[in-house]
């Protein structure tokens, strides 16, 4: 794991202690300076650099130093996906990690002595995030903070992305409307899924190619031999297939048949047919509703049983309960949703939700 480090002039006195600590633990440091004391520097400049490095997953975590630890924390928290706080003692560092999964720790050079640095950083790095209700709360914070939201930034955890792009939100409003016909519903679901693909494919590697334009030869890029498998969960997941296939027509398609027992709300498997080379493919499980998480976790387990490894779950609407369950049982899986709704009702339906997606797609209301 890499840790990004930044400081201003008033945190400069702690910089060497942090560098020594990282060195002693053989942790690679992405050093954003200041490498020399400059009494005129402004902490937001370096705080944003470190925060973006963590938010964009160049670094797994960040450390920021200023006079109090406060200014850099406030600045870093402006960046999507960042949870930064001043931890000027060991107990704060432990609590902040346990409850907030703090991904940027900040220290105040006026409050912390260089010899206290190692203890605080040890406490932060070696304390486990408790998850559970704290994960639900952290997810709620993340939902507030940007256009694309990553609740989890770190080595082991998959990304959680809730889209609040205006186009997606506009179409979501229409799809929620009980008056929307099945014809419109299907088209909207296709469109929303197609828009989500943009973010879902963000990490796909590129390779350099050469192209001859009408004017000259130039360097260009192509997606590097990425093999995709789309796995809609029958039947509602079928409604999301076309939106992705239009942009990734060579993807192989698997099918999973699971239904929810209306009494226990637990999934029951009745069909599974996956591409034979599923182990090498980048897998997207498609299911519009992530409600209790029962179907999603069972689908992921089924795919893992068949050798699938690189798995993302793509849904339209997620409930906090389902999101937490998938994160707990399959923490490395990426989760993409167009909305994170309030809760489940006593029948296991998402509130406010969209009703039963399968019935609305296929007109079986
Ligand atoms: C700089 O003098 C100081 O204001 C800054 O380092 C920090 O303490 C702000 O919170």
mmCIF file of C-alpha atoms and ligand atoms in Angstrom:
data_model
loop_
_atom_site.group_PDB
_atom_site.id
_atom_site.type_symbol
_atom_site.label_atom_id
_atom_site.label_comp_id
_atom_site.label_asym_id
_atom_site.label_seq_id
_atom_site.Cartn_x
_atom_site.Cartn_y
_atom_site.Cartn_z
ATOM 1 C CA UNK A 1 0.000 0.000 0.000
ATOM 2 C CA UNK A 2 1.107 3.569 -0.717
ATOM 3 C CA UNK A 3 0.502 6.461 1.671
ATOM 4 C CA UNK A 4 0.347 10.042 0.409
ATOM 5 C CA UNK A 5 2.008 12.650 2.636
ATOM 6 C CA UNK A 6 1.720 16.433 2.651
ATOM 7 C CA UNK A 7 2.464 19.290 5.044
ATOM 8 C CA UNK A 8 2.513 23.064 5.288
ATOM 9 C CA UNK A 9 5.106 25.157 7.153
ATOM 10 C CA UNK A 10 3.401 24.719 10.538
ATOM 11 C CA UNK A 11 3.325 20.935 10.215
ATOM 12 C CA UNK A 12 6.834 20.724 8.791
ATOM 13 C CA UNK A 13 8.327 19.873 12.216
ATOM 14 C CA UNK A 14 6.524 16.476 12.110
ATOM 15 C CA UNK A 15 7.445 15.587 8.539
ATOM 16 C CA UNK A 16 10.698 13.829 9.289
ATOM 17 C CA UNK A 17 9.114 11.713 12.025
ATOM 18 C CA UNK A 18 6.395 10.606 9.587
ATOM 19 C CA UNK A 19 8.928 9.784 6.868
ATOM 20 C CA UNK A 20 11.005 7.771 9.352
ATOM 21 C CA UNK A 21 7.938 5.909 10.527
ATOM 22 C CA UNK A 22 6.830 4.984 6.978
ATOM 23 C CA UNK A 23 10.369 3.973 6.145
ATOM 24 C CA UNK A 24 10.638 1.753 9.220
ATOM 25 C CA UNK A 25 7.388 -0.004 8.243
ATOM 26 C CA UNK A 26 8.498 -0.310 4.600
ATOM 27 C CA UNK A 27 5.425 1.619 3.453
ATOM 28 C CA UNK A 28 5.877 3.440 0.158
ATOM 29 C CA UNK A 29 5.361 7.195 0.544
ATOM 30 C CA UNK A 30 3.932 9.435 -2.178
ATOM 31 C CA UNK A 31 5.548 12.648 -1.043
ATOM 32 C CA UNK A 32 3.630 15.816 -1.949
ATOM 33 C CA UNK A 33 5.977 18.051 0.098
ATOM 34 C CA UNK A 34 6.634 20.676 1.253
ATOM 35 C CA UNK A 35 10.135 19.305 1.105
ATOM 36 C CA UNK A 36 11.612 22.565 2.364
ATOM 37 C CA UNK A 37 10.242 25.008 4.897
ATOM 38 C CA UNK A 38 8.319 27.816 3.205
ATOM 39 C CA UNK A 39 6.527 30.105 5.657
ATOM 40 C CA UNK A 40 4.284 31.454 2.894
ATOM 41 C CA UNK A 41 2.714 28.184 1.776
ATOM 42 C CA UNK A 42 -1.045 27.612 2.191
ATOM 43 C CA UNK A 43 -2.260 24.295 3.599
ATOM 44 C CA UNK A 44 -5.267 23.830 1.237
ATOM 45 C CA UNK A 45 -2.900 23.462 -1.727
ATOM 46 C CA UNK A 46 -1.113 20.417 -0.357
ATOM 47 C CA UNK A 47 -4.249 19.050 1.333
ATOM 48 C CA UNK A 48 -6.081 18.853 -2.014
ATOM 49 C CA UNK A 49 -3.130 17.094 -3.654
ATOM 50 C CA UNK A 50 -3.058 14.385 -0.984
ATOM 51 C CA UNK A 51 -6.860 14.104 -0.886
ATOM 52 C CA UNK A 52 -7.119 13.616 -4.664
ATOM 53 C CA UNK A 53 -4.342 11.069 -4.575
ATOM 54 C CA UNK A 54 -6.407 9.023 -2.086
ATOM 55 C CA UNK A 55 -9.763 9.704 -3.723
ATOM 56 C CA UNK A 56 -8.454 8.607 -7.110
ATOM 57 C CA UNK A 57 -6.871 5.547 -5.494
ATOM 58 C CA UNK A 58 -3.318 6.399 -6.452
ATOM 59 C CA UNK A 59 -2.601 6.158 -2.720
ATOM 60 C CA UNK A 60 -4.488 3.884 -0.309
ATOM 61 C CA UNK A 61 -4.350 6.373 2.577
ATOM 62 C CA UNK A 62 -3.119 9.890 3.320
ATOM 63 C CA UNK A 63 -1.315 11.789 6.076
ATOM 64 C CA UNK A 64 -1.527 15.585 6.323
ATOM 65 C CA UNK A 65 0.316 17.897 8.678
ATOM 66 C CA UNK A 66 -0.377 21.547 9.520
ATOM 67 C CA UNK A 67 -0.181 23.644 12.695
ATOM 68 C CA UNK A 68 -3.370 22.265 14.243
ATOM 69 C CA UNK A 69 -4.345 19.399 11.932
ATOM 70 C CA UNK A 70 -7.652 21.236 11.446
ATOM 71 C CA UNK A 71 -7.116 23.278 8.277
ATOM 72 C CA UNK A 72 -5.803 20.338 6.257
ATOM 73 C CA UNK A 73 -8.674 18.143 7.508
ATOM 74 C CA UNK A 74 -11.340 20.656 6.501
ATOM 75 C CA UNK A 75 -9.699 21.040 3.085
ATOM 76 C CA UNK A 76 -9.280 17.301 2.471
ATOM 77 C CA UNK A 77 -12.898 16.592 3.418
ATOM 78 C CA UNK A 78 -14.036 18.716 0.457
ATOM 79 C CA UNK A 79 -12.816 15.974 -1.863
ATOM 80 C CA UNK A 80 -15.200 13.141 -2.729
ATOM 81 C CA UNK A 81 -14.613 9.934 -0.772
ATOM 82 C CA UNK A 82 -12.305 11.479 1.833
ATOM 83 C CA UNK A 83 -12.814 11.056 5.561
ATOM 84 C CA UNK A 84 -10.143 13.166 7.249
ATOM 85 C CA UNK A 85 -9.818 14.179 10.892
ATOM 86 C CA UNK A 86 -7.224 15.594 13.222
ATOM 87 C CA UNK A 87 -6.009 12.855 15.558
ATOM 88 C CA UNK A 88 -3.566 14.528 17.856
ATOM 89 C CA UNK A 89 -3.489 11.587 20.263
ATOM 90 C CA UNK A 90 -3.636 7.784 20.162
ATOM 91 C CA UNK A 91 -7.224 7.415 21.391
ATOM 92 C CA UNK A 92 -8.617 9.728 18.681
ATOM 93 C CA UNK A 93 -6.710 7.797 16.032
ATOM 94 C CA UNK A 94 -8.157 4.479 17.232
ATOM 95 C CA UNK A 95 -11.755 5.762 17.449
ATOM 96 C CA UNK A 96 -11.598 7.530 14.116
ATOM 97 C CA UNK A 97 -10.497 4.339 12.399
ATOM 98 C CA UNK A 98 -12.975 2.097 14.258
ATOM 99 C CA UNK A 99 -15.995 4.243 13.549
ATOM 100 C CA UNK A 100 -15.158 6.344 10.492
ATOM 101 C CA UNK A 101 -12.640 4.244 8.595
ATOM 102 C CA UNK A 102 -10.551 7.400 8.459
ATOM 103 C CA UNK A 103 -8.633 7.359 5.183
ATOM 104 C CA UNK A 104 -6.682 10.580 5.774
ATOM 105 C CA UNK A 105 -5.205 11.254 9.211
ATOM 106 C CA UNK A 106 -4.123 14.772 10.039
ATOM 107 C CA UNK A 107 -1.716 15.878 12.773
ATOM 108 C CA UNK A 108 -1.034 19.311 14.250
ATOM 109 C CA UNK A 109 2.601 20.298 14.583
ATOM 110 C CA UNK A 110 1.678 22.627 17.461
ATOM 111 C CA UNK A 111 -0.027 19.855 19.474
ATOM 112 C CA UNK A 112 1.917 16.699 18.643
ATOM 113 C CA UNK A 113 5.578 16.098 19.432
ATOM 114 C CA UNK A 114 7.711 14.323 16.811
ATOM 115 C CA UNK A 115 8.271 11.419 19.229
ATOM 116 C CA UNK A 116 4.486 10.891 19.509
ATOM 117 C CA UNK A 117 3.989 10.476 15.766
ATOM 118 C CA UNK A 118 4.810 6.750 15.528
ATOM 119 C CA UNK A 119 2.348 5.817 18.289
ATOM 120 C CA UNK A 120 -0.508 7.753 16.669
ATOM 121 C CA UNK A 121 0.162 6.355 13.191
ATOM 122 C CA UNK A 122 0.480 2.824 14.598
ATOM 123 C CA UNK A 123 -2.872 3.191 16.353
ATOM 124 C CA UNK A 124 -4.518 4.407 13.137
ATOM 125 C CA UNK A 125 -3.022 1.769 10.844
ATOM 126 C CA UNK A 126 -3.445 -1.195 13.178
ATOM 127 C CA UNK A 127 -7.022 -0.553 14.297
ATOM 128 C CA UNK A 128 -9.759 -2.290 12.279
ATOM 129 C CA UNK A 129 -12.835 -0.490 10.969
ATOM 130 C CA UNK A 130 -15.827 -1.992 12.803
ATOM 131 C CA UNK A 131 -18.200 -1.880 9.802
ATOM 132 C CA UNK A 132 -21.839 -2.764 10.565
ATOM 133 C CA UNK A 133 -23.803 0.287 11.694
ATOM 134 C CA UNK A 134 -20.695 2.421 11.242
ATOM 135 C CA UNK A 135 -20.453 1.381 7.591
ATOM 136 C CA UNK A 136 -24.103 2.356 7.108
ATOM 137 C CA UNK A 137 -23.313 5.792 8.563
ATOM 138 C CA UNK A 138 -20.135 6.241 6.555
ATOM 139 C CA UNK A 139 -22.105 5.361 3.417
ATOM 140 C CA UNK A 140 -24.602 8.097 4.298
ATOM 141 C CA UNK A 141 -21.800 10.648 4.647
ATOM 142 C CA UNK A 142 -20.347 9.572 1.314
ATOM 143 C CA UNK A 143 -23.674 10.031 -0.403
ATOM 144 C CA UNK A 144 -23.474 13.756 0.292
ATOM 145 C CA UNK A 145 -20.087 14.548 -1.018
ATOM 146 C CA UNK A 146 -19.727 14.615 -4.783
ATOM 147 C CA UNK A 147 -20.885 13.614 -8.222
ATOM 148 C CA UNK A 148 -19.505 10.097 -8.022
ATOM 149 C CA UNK A 149 -19.173 8.724 -4.561
ATOM 150 C CA UNK A 150 -16.739 6.187 -3.270
ATOM 151 C CA UNK A 151 -17.585 5.093 0.247
ATOM 152 C CA UNK A 152 -14.572 2.870 0.469
ATOM 153 C CA UNK A 153 -11.083 3.749 -0.445
ATOM 154 C CA UNK A 154 -8.465 1.258 0.510
ATOM 155 C CA UNK A 155 -6.627 -1.842 -0.465
ATOM 156 C CA UNK A 156 -9.039 -4.605 0.389
ATOM 157 C CA UNK A 157 -12.403 -2.966 -0.101
ATOM 158 C CA UNK A 158 -14.279 -2.759 -3.375
ATOM 159 C CA UNK A 159 -15.543 0.584 -4.590
ATOM 160 C CA UNK A 160 -19.071 1.716 -3.802
ATOM 161 C CA UNK A 161 -20.265 4.221 -6.347
ATOM 162 C CA UNK A 162 -23.648 5.920 -6.135
ATOM 163 C CA UNK A 163 -24.260 8.060 -9.188
ATOM 164 C CA UNK A 164 -25.816 11.462 -8.807
ATOM 165 C CA UNK A 165 -25.169 12.667 -12.309
ATOM 166 C CA UNK A 166 -28.094 14.909 -13.356
ATOM 167 C CA UNK A 167 -28.979 12.761 -16.392
ATOM 168 C CA UNK A 168 -29.170 9.624 -14.280
ATOM 169 C CA UNK A 169 -31.155 11.369 -11.551
ATOM 170 C CA UNK A 170 -33.575 12.838 -14.118
ATOM 171 C CA UNK A 171 -34.264 9.422 -15.626
ATOM 172 C CA UNK A 172 -34.483 7.841 -12.195
ATOM 173 C CA UNK A 173 -37.262 10.264 -11.265
ATOM 174 C CA UNK A 174 -39.234 9.051 -14.271
ATOM 175 C CA UNK A 175 -38.599 5.387 -13.623
ATOM 176 C CA UNK A 176 -39.774 5.738 -10.011
ATOM 177 C CA UNK A 177 -43.116 7.199 -11.142
ATOM 178 C CA UNK A 178 -45.834 4.545 -10.753
ATOM 179 C CA UNK A 179 -47.537 5.982 -13.889
ATOM 180 C CA UNK A 180 -44.548 5.117 -16.124
ATOM 181 C CA UNK A 181 -45.534 2.390 -18.608
ATOM 182 C CA UNK A 182 -43.538 -0.830 -19.121
ATOM 183 C CA UNK A 183 -42.389 0.435 -22.526
ATOM 184 C CA UNK A 184 -40.976 3.620 -20.984
ATOM 185 C CA UNK A 185 -39.637 1.735 -17.987
ATOM 186 C CA UNK A 186 -37.605 -0.644 -20.168
ATOM 187 C CA UNK A 187 -36.154 2.207 -22.217
ATOM 188 C CA UNK A 188 -35.258 4.241 -19.119
ATOM 189 C CA UNK A 189 -33.576 1.244 -17.497
ATOM 190 C CA UNK A 190 -31.538 0.673 -20.673
ATOM 191 C CA UNK A 191 -30.527 4.335 -20.758
ATOM 192 C CA UNK A 192 -29.563 4.553 -17.089
ATOM 193 C CA UNK A 193 -27.497 1.373 -17.281
ATOM 194 C CA UNK A 194 -25.773 2.701 -20.393
ATOM 195 C CA UNK A 195 -24.863 5.916 -18.564
ATOM 196 C CA UNK A 196 -23.510 3.984 -15.596
ATOM 197 C CA UNK A 197 -21.128 2.046 -17.825
ATOM 198 C CA UNK A 198 -19.007 5.153 -18.185
ATOM 199 C CA UNK A 199 -17.997 4.980 -14.518
ATOM 200 C CA UNK A 200 -18.044 1.201 -14.224
ATOM 201 C CA UNK A 201 -15.396 0.870 -16.926
ATOM 202 C CA UNK A 202 -13.221 3.657 -15.526
ATOM 203 C CA UNK A 203 -10.409 1.313 -14.454
ATOM 204 C CA UNK A 204 -10.188 -0.647 -17.692
ATOM 205 C CA UNK A 205 -6.597 -0.596 -18.925
ATOM 206 C CA UNK A 206 -5.708 1.009 -22.244
ATOM 207 C CA UNK A 207 -3.042 0.119 -24.757
ATOM 208 C CA UNK A 208 -1.323 2.477 -27.122
ATOM 209 C CA UNK A 209 -2.136 2.072 -30.818
ATOM 210 C CA UNK A 210 -1.207 4.022 -33.923
ATOM 211 C CA UNK A 211 -3.919 5.612 -36.050
ATOM 212 C CA UNK A 212 -3.643 7.468 -39.346
ATOM 213 C CA UNK A 213 -5.987 10.448 -39.432
ATOM 214 C CA UNK A 214 -6.751 12.239 -42.746
ATOM 215 C CA UNK A 215 -3.871 14.571 -41.763
ATOM 216 C CA UNK A 216 -1.177 12.544 -40.013
ATOM 217 C CA UNK A 217 -0.210 9.457 -38.056
ATOM 218 C CA UNK A 218 -0.896 9.742 -34.350
ATOM 219 C CA UNK A 219 -0.766 7.838 -31.104
ATOM 220 C CA UNK A 220 -4.215 6.768 -29.850
ATOM 221 C CA UNK A 221 -5.635 4.306 -27.319
ATOM 222 C CA UNK A 222 -7.732 1.145 -27.340
ATOM 223 C CA UNK A 223 -9.145 -0.860 -24.442
ATOM 224 C CA UNK A 224 -6.653 -3.610 -23.720
ATOM 225 C CA UNK A 225 -8.160 -7.069 -24.318
ATOM 226 C CA UNK A 226 -10.575 -6.832 -21.407
ATOM 227 C CA UNK A 227 -12.901 -9.852 -21.302
ATOM 228 C CA UNK A 228 -16.279 -9.074 -19.881
ATOM 229 C CA UNK A 229 -19.026 -11.332 -18.597
ATOM 230 C CA UNK A 230 -22.453 -9.857 -17.960
ATOM 231 C CA UNK A 231 -24.574 -11.923 -15.611
ATOM 232 C CA UNK A 232 -28.168 -10.747 -15.278
ATOM 233 C CA UNK A 233 -30.055 -12.210 -12.342
ATOM 234 C CA UNK A 234 -33.325 -13.554 -13.765
ATOM 235 C CA UNK A 235 -35.576 -12.021 -14.483
ATOM 236 C CA UNK A 236 -35.282 -8.320 -13.691
ATOM 237 C CA UNK A 237 -31.533 -8.225 -14.452
ATOM 238 C CA UNK A 238 -32.374 -8.858 -18.120
ATOM 239 C CA UNK A 239 -33.698 -5.297 -18.284
ATOM 240 C CA UNK A 240 -30.163 -3.973 -17.704
ATOM 241 C CA UNK A 241 -28.434 -6.103 -20.293
ATOM 242 C CA UNK A 242 -29.013 -4.090 -23.467
ATOM 243 C CA UNK A 243 -27.757 -0.800 -22.024
ATOM 244 C CA UNK A 244 -24.331 -2.375 -21.438
ATOM 245 C CA UNK A 245 -24.286 -4.588 -24.542
ATOM 246 C CA UNK A 246 -24.696 -1.545 -26.787
ATOM 247 C CA UNK A 247 -21.344 -0.286 -25.506
ATOM 248 C CA UNK A 248 -19.634 -3.642 -24.941
ATOM 249 C CA UNK A 249 -21.113 -5.880 -27.662
ATOM 250 C CA UNK A 250 -18.456 -8.597 -27.310
ATOM 251 C CA UNK A 251 -19.257 -9.376 -23.702
ATOM 252 C CA UNK A 252 -20.261 -12.977 -22.919
ATOM 253 C CA UNK A 253 -23.527 -13.429 -21.090
ATOM 254 C CA UNK A 254 -24.290 -15.761 -18.198
ATOM 255 C CA UNK A 255 -27.628 -16.246 -16.471
ATOM 256 C CA UNK A 256 -28.464 -16.777 -12.836
ATOM 257 C CA UNK A 257 -31.898 -17.800 -11.684
ATOM 258 C CA UNK A 258 -32.719 -16.945 -8.107
ATOM 259 C CA UNK A 259 -35.988 -15.970 -6.570
ATOM 260 C CA UNK A 260 -36.767 -14.596 -3.176
ATOM 261 C CA UNK A 261 -38.794 -16.768 -0.827
ATOM 262 C CA UNK A 262 -41.586 -14.334 0.154
ATOM 263 C CA UNK A 263 -41.612 -15.576 3.752
ATOM 264 C CA UNK A 264 -37.939 -15.933 4.658
ATOM 265 C CA UNK A 265 -36.891 -13.292 2.067
ATOM 266 C CA UNK A 266 -33.895 -15.562 1.372
ATOM 267 C CA UNK A 267 -32.844 -16.484 -2.204
ATOM 268 C CA UNK A 268 -33.526 -19.872 -3.753
ATOM 269 C CA UNK A 269 -31.403 -20.944 -6.760
ATOM 270 C CA UNK A 270 -33.092 -22.506 -9.814
ATOM 271 C CA UNK A 271 -30.766 -21.833 -12.781
ATOM 272 C CA UNK A 272 -27.075 -21.103 -13.419
ATOM 273 C CA UNK A 273 -25.299 -21.023 -16.778
ATOM 274 C CA UNK A 274 -22.046 -19.081 -16.976
ATOM 275 C CA UNK A 275 -19.341 -18.664 -19.656
ATOM 276 C CA UNK A 276 -16.811 -21.507 -19.295
ATOM 277 C CA UNK A 277 -13.887 -19.066 -18.926
ATOM 278 C CA UNK A 278 -15.615 -17.067 -16.176
ATOM 279 C CA UNK A 279 -12.441 -17.177 -14.026
ATOM 280 C CA UNK A 280 -10.604 -14.908 -16.483
ATOM 281 C CA UNK A 281 -13.417 -12.460 -17.060
ATOM 282 C CA UNK A 282 -14.349 -9.159 -15.499
ATOM 283 C CA UNK A 283 -17.832 -9.985 -14.210
ATOM 284 C CA UNK A 284 -20.776 -7.635 -13.838
ATOM 285 C CA UNK A 285 -23.779 -9.050 -12.009
ATOM 286 C CA UNK A 286 -26.887 -7.171 -13.075
ATOM 287 C CA UNK A 287 -29.877 -6.837 -10.771
ATOM 288 C CA UNK A 288 -31.932 -3.633 -10.563
ATOM 289 C CA UNK A 289 -32.763 -3.953 -6.852
ATOM 290 C CA UNK A 290 -30.272 -4.472 -4.023
ATOM 291 C CA UNK A 291 -32.802 -4.906 -1.190
ATOM 292 C CA UNK A 292 -31.918 -7.257 1.698
ATOM 293 C CA UNK A 293 -28.749 -8.286 -0.110
ATOM 294 C CA UNK A 294 -29.821 -11.952 0.057
ATOM 295 C CA UNK A 295 -30.018 -12.457 -3.714
ATOM 296 C CA UNK A 296 -26.897 -10.384 -4.353
ATOM 297 C CA UNK A 297 -24.726 -12.235 -1.833
ATOM 298 C CA UNK A 298 -26.034 -15.604 -3.059
ATOM 299 C CA UNK A 299 -25.336 -14.606 -6.699
ATOM 300 C CA UNK A 300 -21.807 -13.549 -5.839
ATOM 301 C CA UNK A 301 -21.212 -16.797 -3.929
ATOM 302 C CA UNK A 302 -22.522 -18.841 -6.869
ATOM 303 C CA UNK A 303 -20.238 -17.068 -9.294
ATOM 304 C CA UNK A 304 -17.255 -17.488 -6.968
ATOM 305 C CA UNK A 305 -18.087 -21.205 -6.713
ATOM 306 C CA UNK A 306 -17.725 -21.401 -10.506
ATOM 307 C CA UNK A 307 -14.336 -19.696 -10.326
ATOM 308 C CA UNK A 308 -15.350 -16.052 -10.877
ATOM 309 C CA UNK A 309 -12.954 -13.619 -9.186
ATOM 310 C CA UNK A 310 -13.261 -10.066 -10.455
ATOM 311 C CA UNK A 311 -16.842 -9.237 -9.609
ATOM 312 C CA UNK A 312 -18.905 -6.049 -9.684
ATOM 313 C CA UNK A 313 -22.542 -5.733 -8.727
ATOM 314 C CA UNK A 314 -24.506 -3.280 -10.862
ATOM 315 C CA UNK A 315 -27.956 -2.242 -9.661
ATOM 316 C CA UNK A 316 -30.408 0.565 -10.116
ATOM 317 C CA UNK A 317 -31.472 1.105 -6.499
ATOM 318 C CA UNK A 318 -29.756 -0.047 -3.338
ATOM 319 C CA UNK A 319 -31.078 -0.121 0.227
ATOM 320 C CA UNK A 320 -28.591 0.557 3.048
ATOM 321 C CA UNK A 321 -29.353 -2.908 4.491
ATOM 322 C CA UNK A 322 -28.418 -4.691 1.255
ATOM 323 C CA UNK A 323 -25.352 -2.571 0.676
ATOM 324 C CA UNK A 324 -24.013 -3.326 4.163
ATOM 325 C CA UNK A 325 -24.682 -7.054 3.776
ATOM 326 C CA UNK A 326 -22.801 -7.329 0.476
ATOM 327 C CA UNK A 327 -19.935 -5.254 1.851
ATOM 328 C CA UNK A 328 -19.745 -7.480 4.910
ATOM 329 C CA UNK A 329 -19.906 -10.827 3.094
ATOM 330 C CA UNK A 330 -18.009 -9.888 -0.073
ATOM 331 C CA UNK A 331 -15.954 -6.796 0.806
ATOM 332 C CA UNK A 332 -13.814 -6.894 -2.335
ATOM 333 C CA UNK A 333 -16.791 -6.648 -4.719
ATOM 334 C CA UNK A 334 -17.422 -3.273 -6.377
ATOM 335 C CA UNK A 335 -20.987 -2.025 -6.042
ATOM 336 C CA UNK A 336 -22.527 0.449 -8.487
ATOM 337 C CA UNK A 337 -26.017 1.905 -8.015
ATOM 338 C CA UNK A 338 -27.930 4.863 -9.380
ATOM 339 C CA UNK A 339 -29.428 5.591 -5.958
ATOM 340 C CA UNK A 340 -29.097 4.630 -2.318
ATOM 341 C CA UNK A 341 -32.627 4.727 -0.908
ATOM 342 C CA UNK A 342 -33.834 5.131 2.677
ATOM 343 C CA UNK A 343 -34.680 1.629 3.929
ATOM 344 C CA UNK A 344 -36.612 -1.597 3.461
ATOM 345 C CA UNK A 345 -40.246 -1.946 4.509
ATOM 346 C CA UNK A 346 -41.644 -4.940 6.435
ATOM 347 C CA UNK A 347 -42.136 -6.855 3.146
ATOM 348 C CA UNK A 348 -38.528 -6.380 2.083
ATOM 349 C CA UNK A 349 -39.335 -3.732 -0.553
ATOM 350 C CA UNK A 350 -37.061 -0.740 -0.955
ATOM 351 C CA UNK A 351 -38.583 2.574 0.210
ATOM 352 C CA UNK A 352 -39.223 4.760 -1.769
ATOM 353 C CA UNK A 353 -37.830 2.422 -4.471
ATOM 354 C CA UNK A 354 -39.596 1.608 -7.724
ATOM 355 C CA UNK A 355 -41.815 -1.327 -6.705
ATOM 356 C CA UNK A 356 -41.089 -4.749 -8.205
ATOM 357 C CA UNK A 357 -38.657 -4.110 -11.063
ATOM 358 C CA UNK A 358 -39.408 -7.440 -12.789
ATOM 359 C CA UNK A 359 -43.158 -6.795 -12.833
ATOM 360 C CA UNK A 360 -42.644 -3.284 -14.137
ATOM 361 C CA UNK A 361 -40.253 -4.379 -16.901
ATOM 362 C CA UNK A 362 -42.381 -7.274 -18.091
ATOM 363 C CA UNK A 363 -45.829 -5.792 -17.424
ATOM 364 C CA UNK A 364 -46.873 -8.528 -14.992
ATOM 365 C CA UNK A 365 -48.220 -6.214 -12.300
HETATM 366 C C1 LIG B 1 -0.689 28.118 9.403
HETATM 367 O O1 LIG B 1 -0.113 29.134 10.157
HETATM 368 C C2 LIG B 1 -1.786 27.445 10.188
HETATM 369 O O2 LIG B 1 -2.899 28.258 10.229
HETATM 370 C C3 LIG B 1 -2.110 26.103 9.567
HETATM 371 O O3 LIG B 1 -0.997 25.300 9.542
HETATM 372 C C4 LIG B 1 -3.135 25.260 10.260
HETATM 373 O O4 LIG B 1 -2.905 25.144 11.612
HETATM 374 C C5 LIG B 1 -4.548 25.545 10.034
HETATM 375 O O5 LIG B 1 -5.445 24.880 10.538
#
